[in-house]
Amino acid sequence: MVAPIRVVPNAAVRASSLLRTIQYTHPTSCPCHSNPGFHQSPPVLRPRAAQPGSRRYATPTKTETLKEYAFEMAASSIRFGPGVTQEVGMDFKNLGAKRVAVVTDTTVEKLDAMKQVVEGLTREGISFEVFNKVRVEPKDSSIKEAITWSRPYQPDAFLAVGGGSVMDTAKLMNLYTCYPDADFLDFVNAPLGKGRPVDKPLRPLIAVPTTSGTGSETTGTAIFDLVSKKAKTGVAHRNLKPTLGICDPLNTRTMPAAVKASSGLDVLCHSLESWTAIPYYERSPRPANPILRPAYQGANPISDVFSFHALRATVKYLPRAVRDPDDYEAQSEMLLAATLAGVGFGNAGVHLCHGMSYPISGQNPAGYRHAGYELPEPLIPHGVSVAVSAPAVFRFTGASNPERHLAAAEVFGVDISNVKRESAGEVLAEALSKFLADLGDQPSGLKDLGFGSEHIEELVEGTLPQARVLMLAPGLAKDLETERDQLRNLFESALTH
């Protein structure tokens, strides 16, 4: 069995304080208390069989689509604390693992996190092999190479040591090793893939993040570039989530400032997007079987707690973490924020910032290289590609729920006492633009990444397949042509802040 999460009294006090703060002292933090129109409960399900003529459990007609009525909470077990990486060998021994596939990249392989992992596995007598060819921002080709390596090795457990790219690659190695006869597109999100559900447990996977951003140690999502379609996609299912996330603040000390900034912007958008996603009970269609319920369900009362706390922590600590590599409190709090945001968006989902980011980073027409990333190939880091559209996105979504957007703006220090509801989106957009500018070394729009008006149609076409996240975007039209027009306007607005 995996060692349980250790809760010390101080952590318990902090958790209790957080819940009290969000529920009672911050009137706009929880929509269940401050904004009944957002999370109105759907009709109560009676603990008896449906009555004759009832539509609640009836099969929808061709002209009727039932909306969701429930949400699920799923997240990996998490262990958090300085030095906990050294416990990983004992974890695998407790699991009874005898052959472990260690997944990393050539940069992380040289860091102390990997040294701690190797020492821990060796000390407990765990046999292991290392796959170190993970690509930053993985492509389908690099994922397939990793799967080809893992299938003949047949590990009985996986260990991911690195950032989101490493953790996502390890999830897919685990998936396709457990389904040796599956075609690569079988599990890939529709419409680019077949969207086949993962209908059995996978092998144990322990994730050791070395960046403070993706929250992938908590989620069942794995993202990569599908090169033939010039779009990012991936696989999303609860069974992909790691068995345990080992979050050790000592492992994030070596992140360059640019990586800290980009990773932190991913946390920022995870928080904001899951906080403002459509409520779970507005999602349709209702799944015919619980296994078909998506990991990304829409905002719900549990995800709200994690998302909003992660937002506040990111706004407070990210600038400090970027400015001062020796600010241990800020570095530690950002790792915790990334994990909490992972729990939030891993259950609620993200929407437009992420949906639009995938073609931005995948297309990169000018060969943009972000300062601070020592890589041989051009790269628009994921956090940069997500945040660059954020002001435009939240200006657009503000009308969907002004209270939530104003609550977010207040986190950035905006006095919202006299702000009109119809200005909520604009106020949050201005606060985001200022935050990005103050953070430093961030593009002030898509033009700084090499995009112009001539690229917008291709960006729109690259966004449309992201149905998994677009369906959670408030205010986005359901008919294709109107949706295209809205996306064109969003990309135009994102050319400059």
Coordinates of C-alpha atoms in Angstrom, one line a residue:
M1 CA 0.0 0.0 0.0
V2 CA 1.1 3.5 -0.7
A3 CA 2.1 5.4 2.5
P4 CA -0.8 7.7 3.6
I5 CA -0.6 11.4 3.4
R6 CA 1.0 12.7 6.6
V7 CA -1.1 15.5 8.1
V8 CA 0.7 17.5 10.8
P9 CA -1.4 19.7 13.2
N10 CA -0.2 22.9 11.5
A11 CA -1.4 21.6 8.1
A12 CA -4.7 20.6 9.6
V13 CA -5.2 24.1 11.1
R14 CA -4.3 25.7 7.7
A15 CA -6.7 23.5 5.9
S16 CA -9.5 24.2 8.3
S17 CA -8.7 27.9 8.2
L18 CA -8.8 27.8 4.4
L19 CA -12.3 26.2 4.3
R20 CA -13.6 28.7 6.8
T21 CA -12.1 31.6 4.9
I22 CA -13.6 30.6 1.6
Q23 CA -17.0 29.7 3.0
Y24 CA -17.6 32.5 5.4
T25 CA -15.2 35.4 5.3
H26 CA -14.8 35.9 1.6
P27 CA -18.3 36.7 0.4
T28 CA -17.6 36.2 -3.3
S29 CA -15.3 33.2 -3.0
C30 CA -17.9 30.4 -3.0
P31 CA -20.8 30.7 -5.4
C32 CA -22.9 28.3 -3.3
H33 CA -23.1 31.1 -0.7
S34 CA -22.6 34.3 -2.7
N35 CA -24.1 33.7 -6.0
P36 CA -27.0 31.2 -6.1
G37 CA -27.4 31.7 -9.8
F38 CA -24.1 30.1 -10.5
H39 CA -24.3 26.8 -8.6
Q40 CA -28.0 26.4 -8.2
S41 CA -28.5 22.8 -7.2
P42 CA -30.3 20.7 -9.8
P43 CA -33.5 19.1 -8.6
V44 CA -32.9 16.7 -5.7
L45 CA -32.7 13.1 -6.6
R46 CA -35.2 11.1 -4.5
P47 CA -34.0 7.8 -3.1
R48 CA -36.7 5.9 -4.9
A49 CA -37.3 4.6 -8.4
A50 CA -38.3 7.0 -11.1
Q51 CA -42.1 7.4 -11.3
P52 CA -44.0 6.6 -14.4
G53 CA -43.6 9.3 -16.9
S54 CA -40.5 10.7 -15.2
R55 CA -37.9 12.1 -17.6
R56 CA -35.0 12.1 -15.1
Y57 CA -33.8 8.6 -15.9
A58 CA -35.4 8.2 -19.2
T59 CA -33.5 7.8 -22.4
P60 CA -33.3 11.2 -24.2
T61 CA -35.3 11.5 -27.4
K62 CA -33.5 12.6 -30.6
T63 CA -34.4 16.2 -29.9
E64 CA -33.6 16.1 -26.2
T65 CA -30.2 16.0 -24.5
L66 CA -30.2 15.6 -20.7
K67 CA -27.8 17.7 -18.7
E68 CA -25.4 16.4 -16.1
Y69 CA -26.7 16.1 -12.5
A70 CA -23.6 14.9 -10.6
F71 CA -19.9 15.5 -10.3
E72 CA -17.1 13.3 -9.2
M73 CA -14.0 14.1 -7.2
A74 CA -10.8 12.3 -8.2
A75 CA -7.2 13.1 -7.4
S76 CA -4.0 11.3 -6.7
S77 CA -2.7 10.8 -3.2
I78 CA -0.2 13.6 -2.4
R79 CA 2.7 13.7 -0.1
F80 CA 4.2 17.1 0.4
G81 CA 7.4 18.1 2.3
P82 CA 11.1 18.9 1.9
G83 CA 13.1 15.8 1.5
V84 CA 10.2 13.3 0.8
T85 CA 11.8 12.2 -2.5
Q86 CA 14.0 9.9 -0.4
E87 CA 11.0 7.8 0.5
V88 CA 10.2 6.7 -3.0
G89 CA 12.1 3.4 -2.7
M90 CA 10.1 2.4 0.3
D91 CA 6.9 3.3 -1.5
F92 CA 7.7 0.9 -4.4
K93 CA 8.7 -1.8 -1.8
N94 CA 5.3 -1.3 -0.1
L95 CA 3.6 -1.7 -3.5
G96 CA 5.5 -4.9 -4.1
A97 CA 7.0 -3.5 -7.2
K98 CA 10.0 -5.4 -8.6
R99 CA 10.6 -3.8 -12.0
V100 CA 10.2 0.0 -12.2
A101 CA 10.4 2.1 -15.3
V102 CA 11.9 5.5 -14.3
V103 CA 10.9 8.2 -16.8
T104 CA 12.8 11.5 -17.0
D105 CA 14.6 13.8 -19.5
T106 CA 18.3 14.5 -20.1
T107 CA 18.2 17.7 -18.0
V108 CA 16.4 16.4 -14.9
E109 CA 18.6 13.2 -15.1
K110 CA 21.5 15.3 -13.9
L111 CA 19.7 17.0 -11.0
D112 CA 19.5 16.1 -7.3
A113 CA 15.9 14.8 -7.6
M114 CA 17.1 11.9 -9.8
K115 CA 20.1 11.3 -7.5
Q116 CA 17.6 10.9 -4.6
V117 CA 15.4 8.6 -6.6
V118 CA 18.3 6.3 -7.7
E119 CA 19.6 6.2 -4.1
G120 CA 16.1 5.4 -2.7
L121 CA 15.4 2.6 -5.2
T122 CA 18.8 1.1 -4.8
R123 CA 18.7 1.2 -1.0
E124 CA 15.4 -0.8 -1.1
G125 CA 16.7 -3.3 -3.7
I126 CA 14.2 -2.2 -6.4
S127 CA 15.2 -3.2 -9.9
F128 CA 14.8 -0.3 -12.4
E129 CA 15.7 1.0 -15.8
V130 CA 15.8 4.7 -16.9
F131 CA 14.1 6.1 -20.0
N132 CA 15.6 9.6 -20.4
K133 CA 14.4 10.6 -23.9
V134 CA 11.3 12.6 -22.9
R135 CA 10.9 15.6 -25.1
V136 CA 9.9 19.0 -23.7
E137 CA 6.4 19.7 -25.1
P138 CA 6.0 16.1 -26.3
K139 CA 5.1 15.2 -29.8
D140 CA 3.2 12.0 -30.8
S141 CA 6.5 10.7 -32.2
S142 CA 8.3 11.0 -28.9
I143 CA 5.4 9.4 -27.0
K144 CA 5.5 6.5 -29.4
E145 CA 9.2 6.1 -28.9
A146 CA 8.7 5.9 -25.2
I147 CA 5.9 3.4 -25.5
T148 CA 8.1 1.3 -27.8
W149 CA 10.7 1.3 -25.0
S150 CA 8.3 0.3 -22.2
R151 CA 6.3 -2.4 -23.8
P152 CA 9.1 -5.0 -24.0
Y153 CA 10.5 -4.0 -20.6
Q154 CA 7.1 -4.7 -19.0
P155 CA 7.6 -2.9 -15.8
D156 CA 5.2 -3.6 -12.9
A157 CA 5.3 0.1 -11.9
F158 CA 6.3 3.5 -13.3
L159 CA 8.2 6.5 -11.7
A160 CA 8.1 9.9 -13.4
V161 CA 10.7 12.5 -12.3
G162 CA 10.4 15.8 -14.0
G163 CA 7.9 18.4 -15.2
G164 CA 4.6 18.0 -17.0
S165 CA 6.1 16.6 -20.1
V166 CA 7.8 13.8 -18.2
M167 CA 4.7 13.0 -16.1
D168 CA 2.4 13.0 -19.2
T169 CA 4.8 10.8 -21.1
A170 CA 4.9 8.3 -18.2
K171 CA 1.1 8.2 -18.1
L172 CA 0.9 7.3 -21.7
M173 CA 3.7 4.7 -21.4
N174 CA 1.6 3.1 -18.6
L175 CA -1.6 3.2 -20.6
Y176 CA -0.3 1.7 -23.8
T177 CA 1.8 -0.8 -22.0
C178 CA -1.3 -2.1 -20.3
Y179 CA -3.2 -2.1 -23.7
P180 CA -0.5 -3.6 -25.9
D181 CA -2.9 -4.2 -28.9
A182 CA -4.4 -0.7 -28.9
D183 CA -4.0 1.7 -31.8
F184 CA -2.4 5.0 -30.7
L185 CA -5.5 7.0 -31.6
D186 CA -7.9 4.7 -29.7
F187 CA -7.6 6.6 -26.4
V188 CA -6.9 10.1 -27.9
N189 CA -9.5 12.7 -27.2
A190 CA -12.3 13.0 -29.8
P191 CA -12.6 14.3 -32.5
L192 CA -8.9 13.8 -33.3
G193 CA -9.0 10.4 -31.8
K194 CA -11.6 7.8 -30.9
G195 CA -11.9 8.8 -27.2
R196 CA -12.0 5.2 -26.0
P197 CA -12.5 5.1 -22.2
V198 CA -9.8 3.4 -20.0
D199 CA -11.9 0.5 -18.6
K200 CA -9.4 -1.1 -16.3
P201 CA -6.8 0.0 -13.7
L202 CA -3.3 0.7 -14.9
R203 CA 0.0 -0.1 -13.2
P204 CA 1.1 2.0 -10.2
L205 CA 2.6 5.4 -11.2
I206 CA 4.5 7.6 -8.8
A207 CA 5.1 11.2 -10.0
V208 CA 7.9 13.4 -8.6
P209 CA 7.4 17.0 -10.1
T210 CA 10.5 19.1 -10.5
T211 CA 8.5 22.2 -11.7
S212 CA 5.7 24.2 -10.1
G213 CA 3.2 24.4 -12.8
T214 CA 1.3 21.6 -14.5
G215 CA -0.2 19.8 -11.5
S216 CA 0.1 16.7 -13.6
E217 CA 1.0 14.7 -10.4
T218 CA -2.7 14.9 -9.5
T219 CA -4.6 14.6 -12.8
G220 CA -5.6 11.9 -15.3
T221 CA -4.7 14.1 -18.3
A222 CA -1.7 13.7 -20.7
I223 CA -1.1 16.2 -23.5
F224 CA 1.1 16.1 -26.6
D225 CA 1.4 17.5 -30.1
L226 CA -0.4 15.6 -32.9
V227 CA 1.9 16.8 -35.6
S228 CA -0.1 15.7 -38.6
K229 CA -3.0 17.9 -37.4
K230 CA -0.9 20.8 -36.2
A231 CA -2.7 20.7 -32.9
K232 CA -2.2 19.6 -29.3
T233 CA -4.4 16.9 -28.0
G234 CA -4.1 14.1 -25.5
V235 CA -5.8 11.4 -23.4
A236 CA -7.9 12.2 -20.4
H237 CA -9.3 9.7 -18.0
R238 CA -9.3 9.2 -14.2
N239 CA -7.4 5.9 -14.5
L240 CA -4.4 7.7 -15.8
K241 CA -3.8 9.7 -12.7
P242 CA -0.7 8.8 -10.7
T243 CA -1.1 6.6 -7.6
L244 CA 1.0 9.1 -5.6
G245 CA 2.4 12.5 -6.2
I246 CA 5.6 13.2 -4.2
C247 CA 5.9 17.0 -4.0
D248 CA 9.3 17.9 -2.6
P249 CA 10.0 21.7 -2.6
L250 CA 13.7 20.9 -2.7
N251 CA 13.3 19.6 -6.2
T252 CA 12.1 23.0 -7.6
R253 CA 15.1 25.0 -6.4
T254 CA 17.0 24.6 -9.7
M255 CA 14.3 26.0 -12.0
P256 CA 15.6 29.0 -13.9
A257 CA 13.5 32.2 -13.4
A258 CA 12.0 32.0 -16.9
V259 CA 10.8 28.4 -16.2
K260 CA 9.4 29.5 -12.8
A261 CA 7.5 32.3 -14.5
S262 CA 6.1 30.2 -17.3
S263 CA 5.2 27.3 -15.0
G264 CA 3.5 29.7 -12.6
L265 CA 1.4 31.2 -15.4
D266 CA 0.1 27.8 -16.1
V267 CA -1.0 27.6 -12.5
L268 CA -2.6 31.0 -12.8
C269 CA -4.7 30.0 -15.8
H270 CA -5.5 26.5 -14.4
S271 CA -7.0 28.4 -11.4
L272 CA -8.8 31.1 -13.3
E273 CA -10.3 28.8 -16.0
S274 CA -11.5 26.1 -13.6
W275 CA -13.0 28.9 -11.3
T276 CA -14.9 30.4 -14.3
A277 CA -15.8 27.2 -16.2
I278 CA -19.5 26.5 -16.7
P279 CA -21.1 24.7 -13.7
Y280 CA -21.1 21.0 -13.9
Y281 CA -24.9 20.7 -14.1
E282 CA -24.9 22.8 -17.3
R283 CA -22.7 20.3 -19.1
S284 CA -24.3 17.9 -21.6
P285 CA -24.9 15.2 -22.6
R286 CA -25.3 13.3 -19.3
P287 CA -23.2 10.2 -19.6
A288 CA -25.1 6.9 -20.1
N289 CA -22.6 5.1 -17.9
P290 CA -20.4 6.6 -15.1
I291 CA -17.3 5.4 -16.9
L292 CA -18.1 7.9 -19.7
R293 CA -18.3 10.9 -17.3
P294 CA -15.4 13.1 -18.4
A295 CA -12.5 14.1 -16.1
Y296 CA -13.3 17.7 -16.9
Q297 CA -16.8 18.2 -15.5
G298 CA -17.3 21.9 -15.0
A299 CA -17.0 24.1 -11.9
N300 CA -18.3 22.4 -8.8
P301 CA -18.2 23.2 -5.0
I302 CA -15.2 21.0 -4.4
S303 CA -13.0 22.2 -7.3
D304 CA -13.9 25.8 -6.3
V305 CA -12.1 25.5 -3.0
F306 CA -8.8 24.3 -4.6
S307 CA -8.9 26.6 -7.6
F308 CA -9.6 29.8 -5.7
H309 CA -7.0 29.1 -3.1
A310 CA -4.4 28.3 -5.8
L311 CA -5.3 31.6 -7.5
R312 CA -4.6 33.6 -4.4
A313 CA -1.4 31.8 -3.6
T314 CA -0.1 32.3 -7.2
V315 CA -0.8 36.0 -7.3
K316 CA 0.9 36.4 -3.9
Y317 CA 3.9 34.1 -4.4
L318 CA 4.7 33.9 -8.1
P319 CA 6.4 37.3 -8.4
R320 CA 8.5 36.6 -5.3
A321 CA 9.5 33.2 -6.6
V322 CA 10.6 34.6 -10.0
R323 CA 12.5 37.5 -8.4
D324 CA 14.4 35.6 -5.7
P325 CA 15.6 32.1 -6.2
D326 CA 16.4 31.9 -2.5
D327 CA 12.9 32.8 -1.3
Y328 CA 12.2 29.3 0.0
E329 CA 8.7 30.2 1.2
A330 CA 7.6 31.4 -2.2
Q331 CA 9.1 28.4 -4.0
S332 CA 7.4 26.0 -1.6
E333 CA 4.0 27.8 -1.8
M334 CA 4.1 27.8 -5.6
L335 CA 4.7 24.0 -5.7
L336 CA 1.7 23.6 -3.3
A337 CA -0.4 26.0 -5.5
A338 CA 0.4 24.0 -8.6
T339 CA -0.7 20.8 -6.9
L340 CA -3.9 22.4 -5.5
A341 CA -4.7 23.9 -8.9
G342 CA -4.2 20.5 -10.4
V343 CA -6.9 19.1 -8.1
G344 CA -9.2 22.0 -9.0
F345 CA -8.8 21.9 -12.8
G346 CA -8.3 18.1 -12.9
N347 CA -12.0 17.8 -11.8
A348 CA -13.5 21.1 -13.1
G349 CA -11.5 21.5 -16.3
V350 CA -10.0 24.4 -18.2
H351 CA -11.5 26.2 -21.1
L352 CA -10.5 28.9 -23.6
C353 CA -7.0 29.9 -22.5
H354 CA -5.9 26.3 -22.8
G355 CA -7.9 25.5 -25.9
M356 CA -6.4 28.5 -27.8
S357 CA -2.9 27.8 -26.5
Y358 CA -2.6 24.5 -28.2
P359 CA -2.4 25.8 -31.8
I360 CA -0.3 28.8 -30.5
S361 CA 2.5 26.6 -29.2
G362 CA 2.0 24.0 -31.9
Q363 CA 2.2 26.3 -34.9
N364 CA 4.9 28.9 -33.8
P365 CA 5.2 30.3 -37.4
A366 CA 8.2 32.6 -36.6
G367 CA 10.2 30.0 -34.7
Y368 CA 9.9 31.9 -31.4
R369 CA 12.4 31.0 -28.7
H370 CA 11.5 32.1 -25.2
A371 CA 14.4 33.6 -23.2
G372 CA 15.7 31.4 -20.4
Y373 CA 15.0 28.1 -22.1
E374 CA 18.2 26.4 -23.2
L375 CA 16.8 24.2 -26.0
P376 CA 18.1 23.4 -29.5
E377 CA 14.6 23.9 -31.1
P378 CA 12.2 26.8 -31.1
L379 CA 9.7 26.8 -28.2
I380 CA 6.7 28.8 -27.0
P381 CA 6.5 27.4 -23.4
H382 CA 3.1 26.1 -22.4
G383 CA 2.5 28.7 -19.7
V384 CA 3.4 31.5 -22.1
S385 CA 1.0 30.2 -24.8
V386 CA -1.8 29.9 -22.2
A387 CA -1.4 33.3 -20.5
V388 CA -0.9 35.4 -23.7
S389 CA -4.6 35.1 -24.5
A390 CA -5.9 35.4 -20.9
P391 CA -6.8 39.1 -20.9
A392 CA -8.8 38.7 -24.1
V393 CA -10.5 35.5 -22.8
F394 CA -11.6 36.9 -19.4
R395 CA -12.8 40.1 -21.0
F396 CA -15.0 37.8 -23.2
T397 CA -16.2 35.5 -20.4
G398 CA -16.9 38.2 -17.8
A399 CA -20.6 38.6 -18.7
S400 CA -21.2 34.9 -18.0
N401 CA -20.7 35.3 -14.3
P402 CA -19.7 38.8 -13.2
E403 CA -19.4 37.9 -9.5
R404 CA -16.7 35.2 -10.1
H405 CA -14.7 37.5 -12.4
L406 CA -14.9 40.3 -9.8
A407 CA -13.8 38.0 -7.1
A408 CA -10.8 37.0 -9.2
A409 CA -10.0 40.7 -9.9
E410 CA -10.1 41.4 -6.2
V411 CA -7.4 38.8 -5.7
F412 CA -5.1 40.9 -7.9
G413 CA -5.7 43.9 -5.6
V414 CA -8.5 45.6 -7.5
D415 CA -11.0 47.5 -5.4
I416 CA -14.3 46.1 -6.7
S417 CA -16.6 47.9 -4.3
N418 CA -17.9 50.3 -7.0
V419 CA -17.3 48.2 -10.1
K420 CA -20.4 47.6 -12.1
R421 CA -21.3 43.9 -13.0
E422 CA -21.1 44.6 -16.7
S423 CA -17.4 45.8 -16.3
A424 CA -16.3 42.6 -14.6
G425 CA -14.6 41.1 -17.6
E426 CA -12.8 44.3 -18.5
V427 CA -11.6 44.9 -14.9
L428 CA -10.2 41.3 -14.7
A429 CA -8.5 41.7 -18.1
E430 CA -6.8 44.9 -17.0
A431 CA -5.6 43.3 -13.8
L432 CA -4.2 40.3 -15.7
S433 CA -2.4 42.6 -18.2
K434 CA -0.8 44.5 -15.3
F435 CA 0.2 41.3 -13.5
L436 CA 1.9 39.9 -16.7
A437 CA 3.7 43.2 -17.3
D438 CA 5.0 43.4 -13.8
L439 CA 6.2 39.8 -13.9
G440 CA 8.6 40.8 -16.6
D441 CA 9.9 39.1 -19.9
Q442 CA 6.4 38.2 -21.0
P443 CA 5.0 38.8 -24.5
S444 CA 2.4 41.6 -24.6
G445 CA 0.3 39.7 -27.1
L446 CA 0.5 37.2 -29.9
K447 CA 2.4 39.7 -32.1
D448 CA 5.4 39.3 -29.8
L449 CA 5.3 35.6 -30.5
G450 CA 5.4 36.2 -34.3
F451 CA 1.7 35.9 -35.1
G452 CA -0.3 38.3 -37.2
S453 CA -3.8 38.7 -38.6
E454 CA -2.8 36.4 -41.4
H455 CA -2.4 33.5 -39.0
I456 CA -5.8 33.8 -37.3
E457 CA -7.7 31.4 -39.5
E458 CA -5.2 28.6 -38.9
L459 CA -5.2 29.3 -35.2
V460 CA -9.0 29.1 -35.2
E461 CA -8.9 25.8 -37.0
G462 CA -6.4 24.5 -34.6
T463 CA -8.6 25.4 -31.6
L464 CA -11.9 23.9 -32.9
P465 CA -10.9 20.3 -32.3
Q466 CA -10.3 21.1 -28.6
A467 CA -14.0 20.1 -27.9
R468 CA -13.0 18.6 -24.5
V469 CA -12.2 22.1 -23.1
L470 CA -14.2 24.3 -25.4
M471 CA -17.4 22.7 -24.1
L472 CA -16.6 24.2 -20.7
A473 CA -16.1 27.8 -21.9
P474 CA -18.8 30.2 -20.7
G475 CA -20.4 32.3 -23.4
L476 CA -19.1 30.2 -26.3
A477 CA -21.7 29.4 -29.0
K478 CA -22.9 25.9 -29.7
D479 CA -23.2 26.4 -33.5
L480 CA -20.0 26.1 -35.4
E481 CA -20.1 29.3 -37.5
T482 CA -20.8 31.5 -34.5
E483 CA -18.1 29.7 -32.5
R484 CA -15.6 30.4 -35.4
D485 CA -16.5 34.1 -35.3
Q486 CA -16.0 34.3 -31.6
L487 CA -12.7 32.6 -31.8
R488 CA -11.5 34.9 -34.6
N489 CA -12.4 37.9 -32.4
L490 CA -10.6 36.4 -29.4
F491 CA -7.4 35.8 -31.4
E492 CA -7.7 39.3 -32.8
S493 CA -8.0 40.7 -29.3
A494 CA -5.1 38.7 -28.1
L495 CA -2.7 40.1 -30.8
T496 CA -1.9 42.8 -28.3
H497 CA -3.0 43.2 -24.7

